[in-house]
Amino acid sequence: WASSPAPLPNTPPTPPFPAPPGPGSPPELWLLGSGDYSARAAGVLGLPFSFAHHFMPANTEPALAAYRAAFRPSADLAAPHVMLGVSVVCADTTEEARFLAGSGALAFLRLRRGRPGRYPTPEEAAAYTYTPEEREAVRAWTRSQIVGDPDTVRRGLADLAERTGADELMVTTMTHSPDARLTSYRLVADAAGPRAARSTPPPFDFGLAHTVAYSHPNGADQRSTSSVPSPHAPHLPLVATLAAPPRPRPRPPHPRHPPPPTSPCGTRP
């Protein structure tokens, strides 16, 4: 609960008001890292671990092994819980997705050469002539990206989750066009989530239990657990987190976290 700490003279104090997320639902603590040290620290502290696979793919499996080996159950977490950041560009066709992903390749190259600037258009990237050395640098940087049509992306995400044992995947998409980014998230949600009309079940059921972080007109980051995009912000989403229901996250009762009080709208699930 929150209230005014210092009311103005001759005015009644501000009555308390409930501040989200509210009593009984403290925010979860995660440790983000891209190497072995942060992985071991997360394990020793008994925290969930989010790894930056999207720019350190060579360290992914060693870091996850170090995290799981060092893990000690805590009051918050009974078993290891892993999230991977993964870069995805999805379009109706693989050819279009690769065309859109070209912007990121050229942007990375310019950054490495010390000349960052405005994010290039895909047309600009397609017209650029790469030297053999530049092409190899871009190939190494983008090898962890999953780029393609919905089926290609679905298979790539499923393979990554199965290969690493990840419990969640945080999908991030960088394109020049906000509309292309939004379309990519929609296609990923449709491909990875369960659909009653799907004739062939996906190889890995992400459950569509994804969280979308998006920009709010007032400049603050917001979070929604609805479909992509958020109905409250139909503009540009930033990341989508796909949770994997087959690997439930065990969480023992925490003595410092009492159950939330009953409200007129019911209790928090």
PDB file of N, CA and C in Angstrom, residues 92-165:
ATOM      1  N   ASP A  92       6.161 -14.361 -43.973  1.00  0.00           N
ATOM      2  CA  ASP A  92       5.344 -15.351 -44.669  1.00  0.00           C
ATOM      3  C   ASP A  92       6.197 -16.343 -45.450  1.00  0.00           C
ATOM      4  N   THR A  93       7.335 -15.896 -45.963  1.00  0.00           N
ATOM      5  CA  THR A  93       8.248 -16.773 -46.683  1.00  0.00           C
ATOM      6  C   THR A  93       9.646 -16.622 -46.102  1.00  0.00           C
ATOM      7  N   THR A  94      10.451 -17.668 -46.257  1.00  0.00           N
ATOM      8  CA  THR A  94      11.826 -17.602 -45.776  1.00  0.00           C
ATOM      9  C   THR A  94      12.616 -16.553 -46.536  1.00  0.00           C
ATOM     10  N   GLU A  95      12.343 -16.411 -47.811  1.00  0.00           N
ATOM     11  CA  GLU A  95      13.048 -15.404 -48.610  1.00  0.00           C
ATOM     12  C   GLU A  95      12.792 -14.003 -48.070  1.00  0.00           C
ATOM     13  N   GLU A  96      11.539 -13.703 -47.735  1.00  0.00           N
ATOM     14  CA  GLU A  96      11.223 -12.389 -47.190  1.00  0.00           C
ATOM     15  C   GLU A  96      11.856 -12.184 -45.822  1.00  0.00           C
ATOM     16  N   ALA A  97      11.856 -13.232 -44.995  1.00  0.00           N
ATOM     17  CA  ALA A  97      12.443 -13.121 -43.661  1.00  0.00           C
ATOM     18  C   ALA A  97      13.938 -12.832 -43.755  1.00  0.00           C
ATOM     19  N   ARG A  98      14.635 -13.505 -44.662  1.00  0.00           N
ATOM     20  CA  ARG A  98      16.063 -13.258 -44.828  1.00  0.00           C
ATOM     21  C   ARG A  98      16.324 -11.848 -45.331  1.00  0.00           C
ATOM     22  N   PHE A  99      15.447 -11.368 -46.200  1.00  0.00           N
ATOM     23  CA  PHE A  99      15.572  -9.996 -46.706  1.00  0.00           C
ATOM     24  C   PHE A  99      15.432  -8.996 -45.562  1.00  0.00           C
ATOM     25  N   LEU A 100      14.440  -9.200 -44.701  1.00  0.00           N
ATOM     26  CA  LEU A 100      14.229  -8.296 -43.567  1.00  0.00           C
ATOM     27  C   LEU A 100      15.373  -8.377 -42.558  1.00  0.00           C
ATOM     28  N   ALA A 101      15.922  -9.581 -42.374  1.00  0.00           N
ATOM     29  CA  ALA A 101      17.008  -9.762 -41.407  1.00  0.00           C
ATOM     30  C   ALA A 101      18.317  -9.134 -41.883  1.00  0.00           C
ATOM     31  N   GLY A 102      18.407  -8.794 -43.161  1.00  0.00           N
ATOM     32  CA  GLY A 102      19.623  -8.174 -43.674  1.00  0.00           C
ATOM     33  C   GLY A 102      19.941  -6.846 -42.997  1.00  0.00           C
ATOM     34  N   SER A 103      18.920  -6.137 -42.545  1.00  0.00           N
ATOM     35  CA  SER A 103      19.153  -4.864 -41.851  1.00  0.00           C
ATOM     36  C   SER A 103      20.012  -5.060 -40.625  1.00  0.00           C
ATOM     37  N   GLY A 104      19.701  -6.093 -39.841  1.00  0.00           N
ATOM     38  CA  GLY A 104      20.450  -6.347 -38.629  1.00  0.00           C
ATOM     39  C   GLY A 104      21.893  -6.730 -38.909  1.00  0.00           C
ATOM     40  N   ALA A 105      22.121  -7.468 -39.987  1.00  0.00           N
ATOM     41  CA  ALA A 105      23.484  -7.864 -40.340  1.00  0.00           C
ATOM     42  C   ALA A 105      24.341  -6.645 -40.658  1.00  0.00           C
ATOM     43  N   LEU A 106      23.804  -5.732 -41.457  1.00  0.00           N
ATOM     44  CA  LEU A 106      24.566  -4.537 -41.822  1.00  0.00           C
ATOM     45  C   LEU A 106      24.748  -3.620 -40.612  1.00  0.00           C
ATOM     46  N   ALA A 107      23.723  -3.517 -39.757  1.00  0.00           N
ATOM     47  CA  ALA A 107      23.840  -2.700 -38.546  1.00  0.00           C
ATOM     48  C   ALA A 107      24.942  -3.239 -37.643  1.00  0.00           C
ATOM     49  N   PHE A 108      25.026  -4.555 -37.512  1.00  0.00           N
ATOM     50  CA  PHE A 108      26.079  -5.163 -36.697  1.00  0.00           C
ATOM     51  C   PHE A 108      27.455  -4.854 -37.281  1.00  0.00           C
ATOM     52  N   LEU A 109      27.584  -4.969 -38.585  1.00  0.00           N
ATOM     53  CA  LEU A 109      28.874  -4.727 -39.218  1.00  0.00           C
ATOM     54  C   LEU A 109      29.323  -3.281 -38.999  1.00  0.00           C
ATOM     55  N   ARG A 110      28.415  -2.349 -39.147  1.00  0.00           N
ATOM     56  CA  ARG A 110      28.760  -0.939 -38.932  1.00  0.00           C
ATOM     57  C   ARG A 110      29.162  -0.693 -37.474  1.00  0.00           C
ATOM     58  N   LEU A 111      28.485  -1.347 -36.556  1.00  0.00           N
ATOM     59  CA  LEU A 111      28.833  -1.200 -35.151  1.00  0.00           C
ATOM     60  C   LEU A 111      30.235  -1.735 -34.881  1.00  0.00           C
ATOM     61  N   ARG A 112      30.560  -2.881 -35.447  1.00  0.00           N
ATOM     62  CA  ARG A 112      31.879  -3.477 -35.255  1.00  0.00           C
ATOM     63  C   ARG A 112      32.982  -2.612 -35.852  1.00  0.00           C
ATOM     64  N   ARG A 113      32.676  -1.856 -36.882  1.00  0.00           N
ATOM     65  CA  ARG A 113      33.660  -0.998 -37.536  1.00  0.00           C
ATOM     66  C   ARG A 113      33.711   0.388 -36.919  1.00  0.00           C
ATOM     67  N   GLY A 114      32.952   0.590 -35.834  1.00  0.00           N
ATOM     68  CA  GLY A 114      32.990   1.865 -35.151  1.00  0.00           C
ATOM     69  C   GLY A 114      32.211   2.964 -35.835  1.00  0.00           C
ATOM     70  N   ARG A 115      31.260   2.591 -36.690  1.00  0.00           N
ATOM     71  CA  ARG A 115      30.457   3.591 -37.401  1.00  0.00           C
ATOM     72  C   ARG A 115      28.967   3.285 -37.258  1.00  0.00           C
ATOM     73  N   PRO A 116      28.477   3.240 -36.016  1.00  0.00           N
ATOM     74  CA  PRO A 116      27.041   2.996 -35.853  1.00  0.00           C
ATOM     75  C   PRO A 116      26.244   4.187 -36.361  1.00  0.00           C
ATOM     76  N   GLY A 117      25.038   3.931 -36.723  1.00  0.00           N
ATOM     77  CA  GLY A 117      24.177   5.007 -37.221  1.00  0.00           C
ATOM     78  C   GLY A 117      22.737   4.556 -37.202  1.00  0.00           C
ATOM     79  N   ARG A 118      21.926   5.170 -38.021  1.00  0.00           N
ATOM     80  CA  ARG A 118      20.523   4.792 -38.111  1.00  0.00           C
ATOM     81  C   ARG A 118      20.404   3.369 -38.649  1.00  0.00           C
ATOM     82  N   TYR A 119      19.399   2.675 -38.158  1.00  0.00           N
ATOM     83  CA  TYR A 119      19.212   1.284 -38.564  1.00  0.00           C
ATOM     84  C   TYR A 119      18.941   1.236 -40.066  1.00  0.00           C
ATOM     85  N   PRO A 120      19.726   0.448 -40.826  1.00  0.00           N
ATOM     86  CA  PRO A 120      19.576   0.452 -42.284  1.00  0.00           C
ATOM     87  C   PRO A 120      18.288  -0.226 -42.731  1.00  0.00           C
ATOM     88  N   THR A 121      17.813   0.185 -43.884  1.00  0.00           N
ATOM     89  CA  THR A 121      16.654  -0.472 -44.480  1.00  0.00           C
ATOM     90  C   THR A 121      17.096  -1.805 -45.081  1.00  0.00           C
ATOM     91  N   PRO A 122      16.182  -2.745 -45.277  1.00  0.00           N
ATOM     92  CA  PRO A 122      16.571  -4.004 -45.926  1.00  0.00           C
ATOM     93  C   PRO A 122      17.044  -3.794 -47.355  1.00  0.00           C
ATOM     94  N   GLU A 123      16.512  -2.783 -48.021  1.00  0.00           N
ATOM     95  CA  GLU A 123      16.982  -2.491 -49.386  1.00  0.00           C
ATOM     96  C   GLU A 123      18.436  -2.033 -49.362  1.00  0.00           C
ATOM     97  N   GLU A 124      18.769  -1.207 -48.397  1.00  0.00           N
ATOM     98  CA  GLU A 124      20.146  -0.747 -48.247  1.00  0.00           C
ATOM     99  C   GLU A 124      21.079  -1.910 -47.941  1.00  0.00           C
ATOM    100  N   ALA A 125      20.631  -2.815 -47.089  1.00  0.00           N
ATOM    101  CA  ALA A 125      21.455  -3.975 -46.751  1.00  0.00           C
ATOM    102  C   ALA A 125      21.638  -4.899 -47.941  1.00  0.00           C
ATOM    103  N   ALA A 126      20.578  -5.080 -48.733  1.00  0.00           N
ATOM    104  CA  ALA A 126      20.666  -5.958 -49.900  1.00  0.00           C
ATOM    105  C   ALA A 126      21.606  -5.397 -50.951  1.00  0.00           C
ATOM    106  N   ALA A 127      21.738  -4.073 -51.008  1.00  0.00           N
ATOM    107  CA  ALA A 127      22.597  -3.449 -52.021  1.00  0.00           C
ATOM    108  C   ALA A 127      24.056  -3.384 -51.586  1.00  0.00           C
ATOM    109  N   TYR A 128      24.328  -3.674 -50.314  1.00  0.00           N
ATOM    110  CA  TYR A 128      25.699  -3.569 -49.811  1.00  0.00           C
ATOM    111  C   TYR A 128      26.530  -4.760 -50.289  1.00  0.00           C
ATOM    112  N   THR A 129      27.768  -4.491 -50.711  1.00  0.00           N
ATOM    113  CA  THR A 129      28.680  -5.549 -51.144  1.00  0.00           C
ATOM    114  C   THR A 129      29.632  -5.895 -50.006  1.00  0.00           C
ATOM    115  N   TYR A 130      29.481  -7.087 -49.454  1.00  0.00           N
ATOM    116  CA  TYR A 130      30.310  -7.520 -48.333  1.00  0.00           C
ATOM    117  C   TYR A 130      31.631  -8.096 -48.842  1.00  0.00           C
ATOM    118  N   THR A 131      32.698  -7.779 -48.148  1.00  0.00           N
ATOM    119  CA  THR A 131      33.971  -8.440 -48.412  1.00  0.00           C
ATOM    120  C   THR A 131      33.908  -9.843 -47.797  1.00  0.00           C
ATOM    121  N   PRO A 132      34.793 -10.751 -48.197  1.00  0.00           N
ATOM    122  CA  PRO A 132      34.793 -12.086 -47.584  1.00  0.00           C
ATOM    123  C   PRO A 132      34.953 -12.030 -46.064  1.00  0.00           C
ATOM    124  N   GLU A 133      35.790 -11.125 -45.560  1.00  0.00           N
ATOM    125  CA  GLU A 133      35.977 -11.017 -44.118  1.00  0.00           C
ATOM    126  C   GLU A 133      34.710 -10.515 -43.444  1.00  0.00           C
ATOM    127  N   GLU A 134      34.057  -9.534 -44.049  1.00  0.00           N
ATOM    128  CA  GLU A 134      32.818  -9.018 -43.474  1.00  0.00           C
ATOM    129  C   GLU A 134      31.728 -10.077 -43.490  1.00  0.00           C
ATOM    130  N   ARG A 135      31.660 -10.822 -44.575  1.00  0.00           N
ATOM    131  CA  ARG A 135      30.638 -11.861 -44.660  1.00  0.00           C
ATOM    132  C   ARG A 135      30.838 -12.930 -43.594  1.00  0.00           C
ATOM    133  N   GLU A 136      32.088 -13.273 -43.311  1.00  0.00           N
ATOM    134  CA  GLU A 136      32.366 -14.267 -42.292  1.00  0.00           C
ATOM    135  C   GLU A 136      32.015 -13.730 -40.897  1.00  0.00           C
ATOM    136  N   ALA A 137      32.312 -12.451 -40.656  1.00  0.00           N
ATOM    137  CA  ALA A 137      31.969 -11.854 -39.375  1.00  0.00           C
ATOM    138  C   ALA A 137      30.451 -11.842 -39.163  1.00  0.00           C
ATOM    139  N   VAL A 138      29.712 -11.497 -40.212  1.00  0.00           N
ATOM    140  CA  VAL A 138      28.258 -11.474 -40.122  1.00  0.00           C
ATOM    141  C   VAL A 138      27.711 -12.891 -39.934  1.00  0.00           C
ATOM    142  N   ARG A 139      28.302 -13.850 -40.632  1.00  0.00           N
ATOM    143  CA  ARG A 139      27.841 -15.238 -40.492  1.00  0.00           C
ATOM    144  C   ARG A 139      28.010 -15.727 -39.059  1.00  0.00           C
ATOM    145  N   ALA A 140      29.144 -15.400 -38.437  1.00  0.00           N
ATOM    146  CA  ALA A 140      29.383 -15.814 -37.056  1.00  0.00           C
ATOM    147  C   ALA A 140      28.398 -15.143 -36.103  1.00  0.00           C
ATOM    148  N   TRP A 141      28.100 -13.873 -36.360  1.00  0.00           N
ATOM    149  CA  TRP A 141      27.201 -13.128 -35.475  1.00  0.00           C
ATOM    150  C   TRP A 141      25.764 -13.631 -35.581  1.00  0.00           C
ATOM    151  N   THR A 142      25.330 -14.004 -36.765  1.00  0.00           N
ATOM    152  CA  THR A 142      23.923 -14.340 -36.991  1.00  0.00           C
ATOM    153  C   THR A 142      23.637 -15.835 -36.905  1.00  0.00           C
ATOM    154  N   ARG A 143      24.626 -16.648 -36.599  1.00  0.00           N
ATOM    155  CA  ARG A 143      24.391 -18.098 -36.647  1.00  0.00           C
ATOM    156  C   ARG A 143      23.397 -18.573 -35.595  1.00  0.00           C
ATOM    157  N   SER A 144      23.198 -17.802 -34.535  1.00  0.00           N
ATOM    158  CA  SER A 144      22.220 -18.212 -33.521  1.00  0.00           C
ATOM    159  C   SER A 144      20.824 -17.699 -33.839  1.00  0.00           C
ATOM    160  N   GLN A 145      20.674 -16.857 -34.851  1.00  0.00           N
ATOM    161  CA  GLN A 145      19.356 -16.316 -35.178  1.00  0.00           C
ATOM    162  C   GLN A 145      18.487 -17.378 -35.834  1.00  0.00           C
ATOM    163  N   ILE A 146      17.191 -17.255 -35.628  1.00  0.00           N
ATOM    164  CA  ILE A 146      16.227 -18.144 -36.279  1.00  0.00           C
ATOM    165  C   ILE A 146      15.428 -17.277 -37.244  1.00  0.00           C
ATOM    166  N   VAL A 147      15.655 -17.492 -38.526  1.00  0.00           N
ATOM    167  CA  VAL A 147      15.071 -16.647 -39.567  1.00  0.00           C
ATOM    168  C   VAL A 147      14.362 -17.546 -40.576  1.00  0.00           C
ATOM    169  N   GLY A 148      13.108 -17.223 -40.893  1.00  0.00           N
ATOM    170  CA  GLY A 148      12.403 -18.019 -41.885  1.00  0.00           C
ATOM    171  C   GLY A 148      10.910 -17.849 -41.815  1.00  0.00           C
ATOM    172  N   ASP A 149      10.215 -18.750 -42.525  1.00  0.00           N
ATOM    173  CA  ASP A 149       8.755 -18.755 -42.495  1.00  0.00           C
ATOM    174  C   ASP A 149       8.291 -19.382 -41.181  1.00  0.00           C
ATOM    175  N   PRO A 150       6.987 -19.360 -40.890  1.00  0.00           N
ATOM    176  CA  PRO A 150       6.529 -19.849 -39.588  1.00  0.00           C
ATOM    177  C   PRO A 150       6.946 -21.279 -39.262  1.00  0.00           C
ATOM    178  N   ASP A 151       6.888 -22.180 -40.224  1.00  0.00           N
ATOM    179  CA  ASP A 151       7.281 -23.558 -39.934  1.00  0.00           C
ATOM    180  C   ASP A 151       8.765 -23.662 -39.614  1.00  0.00           C
ATOM    181  N   THR A 152       9.595 -22.915 -40.353  1.00  0.00           N
ATOM    182  CA  THR A 152      11.034 -22.921 -40.087  1.00  0.00           C
ATOM    183  C   THR A 152      11.329 -22.381 -38.702  1.00  0.00           C
ATOM    184  N   VAL A 153      10.666 -21.292 -38.340  1.00  0.00           N
ATOM    185  CA  VAL A 153      10.888 -20.696 -37.019  1.00  0.00           C
ATOM    186  C   VAL A 153      10.390 -21.624 -35.921  1.00  0.00           C
ATOM    187  N   ARG A 154       9.237 -22.244 -36.128  1.00  0.00           N
ATOM    188  CA  ARG A 154       8.702 -23.159 -35.117  1.00  0.00           C
ATOM    189  C   ARG A 154       9.673 -24.310 -34.873  1.00  0.00           C
ATOM    190  N   ARG A 155      10.198 -24.887 -35.942  1.00  0.00           N
ATOM    191  CA  ARG A 155      11.151 -25.985 -35.780  1.00  0.00           C
ATOM    192  C   ARG A 155      12.432 -25.505 -35.104  1.00  0.00           C
ATOM    193  N   GLY A 156      12.881 -24.303 -35.458  1.00  0.00           N
ATOM    194  CA  GLY A 156      14.093 -23.776 -34.845  1.00  0.00           C
ATOM    195  C   GLY A 156      13.932 -23.528 -33.356  1.00  0.00           C
ATOM    196  N   LEU A 157      12.809 -22.964 -32.952  1.00  0.00           N
ATOM    197  CA  LEU A 157      12.559 -22.727 -31.527  1.00  0.00           C
ATOM    198  C   LEU A 157      12.416 -24.044 -30.768  1.00  0.00           C
ATOM    199  N   ALA A 158      11.721 -25.003 -31.380  1.00  0.00           N
ATOM    200  CA  ALA A 158      11.547 -26.294 -30.728  1.00  0.00           C
ATOM    201  C   ALA A 158      12.890 -26.990 -30.553  1.00  0.00           C
ATOM    202  N   ASP A 159      13.731 -26.943 -31.574  1.00  0.00           N
ATOM    203  CA  ASP A 159      15.047 -27.577 -31.479  1.00  0.00           C
ATOM    204  C   ASP A 159      15.892 -26.917 -30.399  1.00  0.00           C
ATOM    205  N   LEU A 160      15.864 -25.594 -30.328  1.00  0.00           N
ATOM    206  CA  LEU A 160      16.635 -24.883 -29.309  1.00  0.00           C
ATOM    207  C   LEU A 160      16.161 -25.249 -27.911  1.00  0.00           C
ATOM    208  N   ALA A 161      14.848 -25.286 -27.709  1.00  0.00           N
ATOM    209  CA  ALA A 161      14.303 -25.607 -26.394  1.00  0.00           C
ATOM    210  C   ALA A 161      14.655 -27.035 -25.986  1.00  0.00           C
ATOM    211  N   GLU A 162      14.540 -27.967 -26.915  1.00  0.00           N
ATOM    212  CA  GLU A 162      14.836 -29.362 -26.594  1.00  0.00           C
ATOM    213  C   GLU A 162      16.327 -29.577 -26.372  1.00  0.00           C
ATOM    214  N   ARG A 163      17.143 -28.902 -27.183  1.00  0.00           N
ATOM    215  CA  ARG A 163      18.599 -29.103 -27.092  1.00  0.00           C
ATOM    216  C   ARG A 163      19.163 -28.540 -25.800  1.00  0.00           C
ATOM    217  N   THR A 164      18.613 -27.448 -25.334  1.00  0.00           N
ATOM    218  CA  THR A 164      19.151 -26.777 -24.149  1.00  0.00           C
ATOM    219  C   THR A 164      18.350 -27.063 -22.891  1.00  0.00           C
ATOM    220  N   GLY A 165      17.145 -27.629 -23.026  1.00  0.00           N
ATOM    221  CA  GLY A 165      16.287 -27.828 -21.868  1.00  0.00           C
ATOM    222  C   GLY A 165      15.730 -26.536 -21.317  1.00  0.00           C
TER     223      GLY A 165
END
